[in-house]
PDB file of C-alpha atoms and ligand atoms in Angstrom:
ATOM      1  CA  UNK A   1    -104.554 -43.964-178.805  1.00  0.00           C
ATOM      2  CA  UNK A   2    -102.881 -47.325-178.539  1.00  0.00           C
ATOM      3  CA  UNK A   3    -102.831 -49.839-181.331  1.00  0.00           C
ATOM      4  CA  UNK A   4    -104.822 -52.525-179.358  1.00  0.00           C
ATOM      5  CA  UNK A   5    -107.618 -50.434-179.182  1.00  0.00           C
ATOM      6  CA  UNK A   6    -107.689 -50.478-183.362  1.00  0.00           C
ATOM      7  CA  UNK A   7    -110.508 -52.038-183.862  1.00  0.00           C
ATOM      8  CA  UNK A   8    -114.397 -51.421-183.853  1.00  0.00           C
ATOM      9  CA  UNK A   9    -117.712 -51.892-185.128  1.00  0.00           C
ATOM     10  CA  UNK A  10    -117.811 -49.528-188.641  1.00  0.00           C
ATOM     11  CA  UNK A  11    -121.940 -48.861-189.125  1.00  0.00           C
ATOM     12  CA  UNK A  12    -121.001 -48.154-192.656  1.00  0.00           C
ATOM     13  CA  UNK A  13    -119.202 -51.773-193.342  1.00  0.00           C
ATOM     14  CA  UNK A  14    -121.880 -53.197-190.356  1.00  0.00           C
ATOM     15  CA  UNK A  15    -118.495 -55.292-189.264  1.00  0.00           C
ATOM     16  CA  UNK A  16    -115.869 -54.985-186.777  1.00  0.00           C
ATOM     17  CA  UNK A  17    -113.051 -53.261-189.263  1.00  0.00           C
ATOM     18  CA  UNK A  18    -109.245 -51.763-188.146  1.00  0.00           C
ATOM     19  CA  UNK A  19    -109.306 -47.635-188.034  1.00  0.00           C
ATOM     20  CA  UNK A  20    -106.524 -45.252-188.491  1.00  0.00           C
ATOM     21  CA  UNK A  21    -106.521 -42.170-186.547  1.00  0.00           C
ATOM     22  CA  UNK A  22    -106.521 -39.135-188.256  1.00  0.00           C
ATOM     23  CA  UNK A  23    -106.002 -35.188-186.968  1.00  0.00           C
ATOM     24  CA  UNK A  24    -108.808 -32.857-188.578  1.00  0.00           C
ATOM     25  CA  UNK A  25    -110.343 -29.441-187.728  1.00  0.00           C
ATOM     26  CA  UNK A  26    -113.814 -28.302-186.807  1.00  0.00           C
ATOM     27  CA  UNK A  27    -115.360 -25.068-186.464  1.00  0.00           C
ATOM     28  CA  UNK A  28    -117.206 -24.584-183.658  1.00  0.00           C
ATOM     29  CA  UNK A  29    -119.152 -21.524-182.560  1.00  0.00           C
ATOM     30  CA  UNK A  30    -119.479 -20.601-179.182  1.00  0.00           C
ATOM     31  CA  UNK A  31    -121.049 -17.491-177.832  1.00  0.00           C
ATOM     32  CA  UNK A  32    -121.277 -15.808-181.405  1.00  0.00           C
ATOM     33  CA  UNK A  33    -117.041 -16.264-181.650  1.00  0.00           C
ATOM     34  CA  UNK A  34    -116.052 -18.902-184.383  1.00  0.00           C
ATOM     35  CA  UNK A  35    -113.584 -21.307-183.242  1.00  0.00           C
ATOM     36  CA  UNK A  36    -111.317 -24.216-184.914  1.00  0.00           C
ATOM     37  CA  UNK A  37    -110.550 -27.027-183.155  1.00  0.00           C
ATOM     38  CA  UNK A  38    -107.919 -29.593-183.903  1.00  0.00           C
ATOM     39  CA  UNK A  39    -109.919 -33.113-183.103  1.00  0.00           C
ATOM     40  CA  UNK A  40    -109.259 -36.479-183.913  1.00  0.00           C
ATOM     41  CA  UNK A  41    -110.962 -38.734-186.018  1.00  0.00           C
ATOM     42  CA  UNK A  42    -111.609 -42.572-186.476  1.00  0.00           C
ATOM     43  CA  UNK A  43    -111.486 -43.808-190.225  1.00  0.00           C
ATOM     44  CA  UNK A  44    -112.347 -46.789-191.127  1.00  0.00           C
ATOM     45  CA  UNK A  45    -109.759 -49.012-193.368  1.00  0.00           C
ATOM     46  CA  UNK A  46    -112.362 -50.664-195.509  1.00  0.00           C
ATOM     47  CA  UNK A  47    -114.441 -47.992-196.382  1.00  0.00           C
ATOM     48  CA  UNK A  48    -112.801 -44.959-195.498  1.00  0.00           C
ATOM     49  CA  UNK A  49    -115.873 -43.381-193.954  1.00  0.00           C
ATOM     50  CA  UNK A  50    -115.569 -41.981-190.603  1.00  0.00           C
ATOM     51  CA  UNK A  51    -116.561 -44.273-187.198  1.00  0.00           C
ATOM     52  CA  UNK A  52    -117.846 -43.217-184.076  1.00  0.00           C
ATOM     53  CA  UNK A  53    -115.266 -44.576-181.352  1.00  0.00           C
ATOM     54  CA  UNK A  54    -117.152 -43.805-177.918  1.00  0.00           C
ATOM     55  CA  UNK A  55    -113.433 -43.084-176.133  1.00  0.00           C
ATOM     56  CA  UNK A  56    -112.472 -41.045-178.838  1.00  0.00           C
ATOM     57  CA  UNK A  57    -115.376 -38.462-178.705  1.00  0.00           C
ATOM     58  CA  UNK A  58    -114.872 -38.255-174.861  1.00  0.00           C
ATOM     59  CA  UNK A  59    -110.890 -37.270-175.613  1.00  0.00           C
ATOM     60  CA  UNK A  60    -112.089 -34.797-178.299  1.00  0.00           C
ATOM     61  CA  UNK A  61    -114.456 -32.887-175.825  1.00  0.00           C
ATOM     62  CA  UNK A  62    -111.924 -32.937-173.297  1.00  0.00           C
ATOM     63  CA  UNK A  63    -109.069 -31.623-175.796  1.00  0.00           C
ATOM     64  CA  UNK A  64    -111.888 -28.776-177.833  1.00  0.00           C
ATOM     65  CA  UNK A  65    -112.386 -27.712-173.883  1.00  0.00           C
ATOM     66  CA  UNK A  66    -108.586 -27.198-173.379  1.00  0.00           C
ATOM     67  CA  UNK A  67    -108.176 -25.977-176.549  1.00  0.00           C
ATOM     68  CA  UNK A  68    -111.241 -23.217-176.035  1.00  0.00           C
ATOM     69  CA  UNK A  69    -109.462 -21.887-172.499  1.00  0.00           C
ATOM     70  CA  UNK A  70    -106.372 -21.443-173.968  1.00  0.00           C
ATOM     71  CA  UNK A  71    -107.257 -19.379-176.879  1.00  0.00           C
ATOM     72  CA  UNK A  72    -109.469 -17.199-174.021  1.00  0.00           C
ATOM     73  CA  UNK A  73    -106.536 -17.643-171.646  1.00  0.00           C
ATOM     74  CA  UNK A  74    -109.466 -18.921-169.279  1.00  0.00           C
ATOM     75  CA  UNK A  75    -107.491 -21.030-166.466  1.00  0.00           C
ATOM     76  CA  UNK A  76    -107.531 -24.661-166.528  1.00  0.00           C
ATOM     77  CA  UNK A  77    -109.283 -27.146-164.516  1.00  0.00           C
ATOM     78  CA  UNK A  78    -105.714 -28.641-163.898  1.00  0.00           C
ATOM     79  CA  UNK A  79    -105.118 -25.418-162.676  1.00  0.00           C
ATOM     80  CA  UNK A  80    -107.480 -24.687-160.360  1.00  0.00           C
ATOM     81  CA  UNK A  81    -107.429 -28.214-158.598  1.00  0.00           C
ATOM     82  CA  UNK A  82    -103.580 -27.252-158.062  1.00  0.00           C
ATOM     83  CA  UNK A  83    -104.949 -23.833-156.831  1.00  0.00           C
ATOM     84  CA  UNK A  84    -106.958 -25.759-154.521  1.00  0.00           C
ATOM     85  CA  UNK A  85    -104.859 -28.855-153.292  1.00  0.00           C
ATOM     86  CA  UNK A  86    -102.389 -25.988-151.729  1.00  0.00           C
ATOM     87  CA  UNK A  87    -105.227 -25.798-149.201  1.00  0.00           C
ATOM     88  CA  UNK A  88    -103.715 -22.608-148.379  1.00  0.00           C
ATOM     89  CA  UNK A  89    -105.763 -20.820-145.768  1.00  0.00           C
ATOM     90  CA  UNK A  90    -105.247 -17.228-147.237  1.00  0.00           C
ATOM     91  CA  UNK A  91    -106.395 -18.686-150.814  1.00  0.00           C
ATOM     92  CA  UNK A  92    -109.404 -19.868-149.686  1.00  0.00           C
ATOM     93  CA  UNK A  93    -110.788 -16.300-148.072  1.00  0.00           C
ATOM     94  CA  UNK A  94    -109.102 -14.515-151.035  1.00  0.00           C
ATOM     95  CA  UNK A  95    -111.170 -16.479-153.020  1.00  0.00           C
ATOM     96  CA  UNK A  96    -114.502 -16.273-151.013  1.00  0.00           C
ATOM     97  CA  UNK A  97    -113.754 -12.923-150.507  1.00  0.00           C
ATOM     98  CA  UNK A  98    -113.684 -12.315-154.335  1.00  0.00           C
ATOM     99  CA  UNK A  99    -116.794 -13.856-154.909  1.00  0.00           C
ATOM    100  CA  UNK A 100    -115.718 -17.571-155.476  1.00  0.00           C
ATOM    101  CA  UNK A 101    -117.504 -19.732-152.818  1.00  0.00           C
ATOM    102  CA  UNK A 102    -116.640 -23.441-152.745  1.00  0.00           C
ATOM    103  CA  UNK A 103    -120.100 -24.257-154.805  1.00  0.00           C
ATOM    104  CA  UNK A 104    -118.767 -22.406-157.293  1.00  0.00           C
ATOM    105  CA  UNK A 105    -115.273 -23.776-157.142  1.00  0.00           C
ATOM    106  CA  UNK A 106    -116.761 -27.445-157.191  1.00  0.00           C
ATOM    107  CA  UNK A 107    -118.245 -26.390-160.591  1.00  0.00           C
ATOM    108  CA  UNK A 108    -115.318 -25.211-162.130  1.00  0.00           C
ATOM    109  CA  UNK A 109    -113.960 -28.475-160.945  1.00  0.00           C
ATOM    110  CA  UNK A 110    -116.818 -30.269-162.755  1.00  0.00           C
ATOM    111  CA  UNK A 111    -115.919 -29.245-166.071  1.00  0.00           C
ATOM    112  CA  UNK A 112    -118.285 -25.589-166.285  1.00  0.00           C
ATOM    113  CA  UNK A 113    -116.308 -23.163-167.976  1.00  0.00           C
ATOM    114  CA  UNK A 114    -115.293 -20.496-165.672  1.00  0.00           C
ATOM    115  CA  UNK A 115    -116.241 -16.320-166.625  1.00  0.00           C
ATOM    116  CA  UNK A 116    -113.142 -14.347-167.523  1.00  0.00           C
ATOM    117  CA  UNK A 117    -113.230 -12.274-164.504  1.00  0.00           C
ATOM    118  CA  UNK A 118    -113.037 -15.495-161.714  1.00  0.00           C
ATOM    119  CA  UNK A 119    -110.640 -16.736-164.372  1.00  0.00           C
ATOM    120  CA  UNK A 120    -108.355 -13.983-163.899  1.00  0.00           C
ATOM    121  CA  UNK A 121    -109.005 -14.281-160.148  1.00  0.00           C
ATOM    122  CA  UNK A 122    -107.910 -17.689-159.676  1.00  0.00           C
ATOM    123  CA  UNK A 123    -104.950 -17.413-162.192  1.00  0.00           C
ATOM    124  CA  UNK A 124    -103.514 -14.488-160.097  1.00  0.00           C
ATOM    125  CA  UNK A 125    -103.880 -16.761-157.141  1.00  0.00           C
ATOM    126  CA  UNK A 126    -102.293 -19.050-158.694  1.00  0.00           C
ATOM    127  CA  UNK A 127     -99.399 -17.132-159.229  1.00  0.00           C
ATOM    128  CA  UNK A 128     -99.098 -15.794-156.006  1.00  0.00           C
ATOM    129  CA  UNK A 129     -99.342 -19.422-154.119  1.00  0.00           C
ATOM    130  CA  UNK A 130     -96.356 -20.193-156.456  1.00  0.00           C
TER     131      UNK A 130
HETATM  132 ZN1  LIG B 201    -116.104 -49.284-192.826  1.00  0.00          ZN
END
């Protein structure tokens, strides 16, 4: 988050107002397993409530996702685009051949959480294409 980007509407002092930054934790419960997050929020310098900054939310989704996979050790969509960008013949009909067709794939790549067990799959692949 850059300084320029300080500055937004604050519902609470219904004016534009400067914002600090701040780190905080949530809990989060996904499939019956409680989680904590590290996040970031927006306060606002006037009234120290917090403020809803539209890029900010999108980062914190994005960093709770990364931050879910790694506690599961689930593999990364980073990961798997490197996985595929080898365009490595033999990685391709290891992974159909496991059960991974390119629909599936294409999800992954559009943010759905992969299972464990294809998330094992493709991590070993990974490996091995290294
Ligand atoms: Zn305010």
């Amino acid at each position: 988050m850059t300084k320029i980007n300080s500055i937004d509407f604050c519902t609470h002092c219904r004016k534009e107002t400067s914002y600090r930054i701040c780190k905080s934790k949530i809990q989060k419960e996904i499939k019956g397993k409680t989680y904590e997050f590290n996040i970031k929020t927006a306060i606002c310098d006037e009234c120290g409530n917090k403020m809803d900054i539209l890029g900010l939310l999108d980062e914190n989704i994005k960093s709770v996702d990364e931050q879910y996979r790694k506690i599961e050790g689930l593999v990364s969509i980073a990961d798997i685009k490197k996985l595929i960008n080898t365009k490595n013949i033999e990685t391709c009909s290891s992974l159909s051949e496991l059960g991974i067709d390119e629909k599936t794939i294409s999800r992954y790549l559009s943010g759905q959480m992969p299972s464990k067990e294809h998330s094992e799959i493709i991590k070993n692949l990974i490996q091995d294409s290294i």
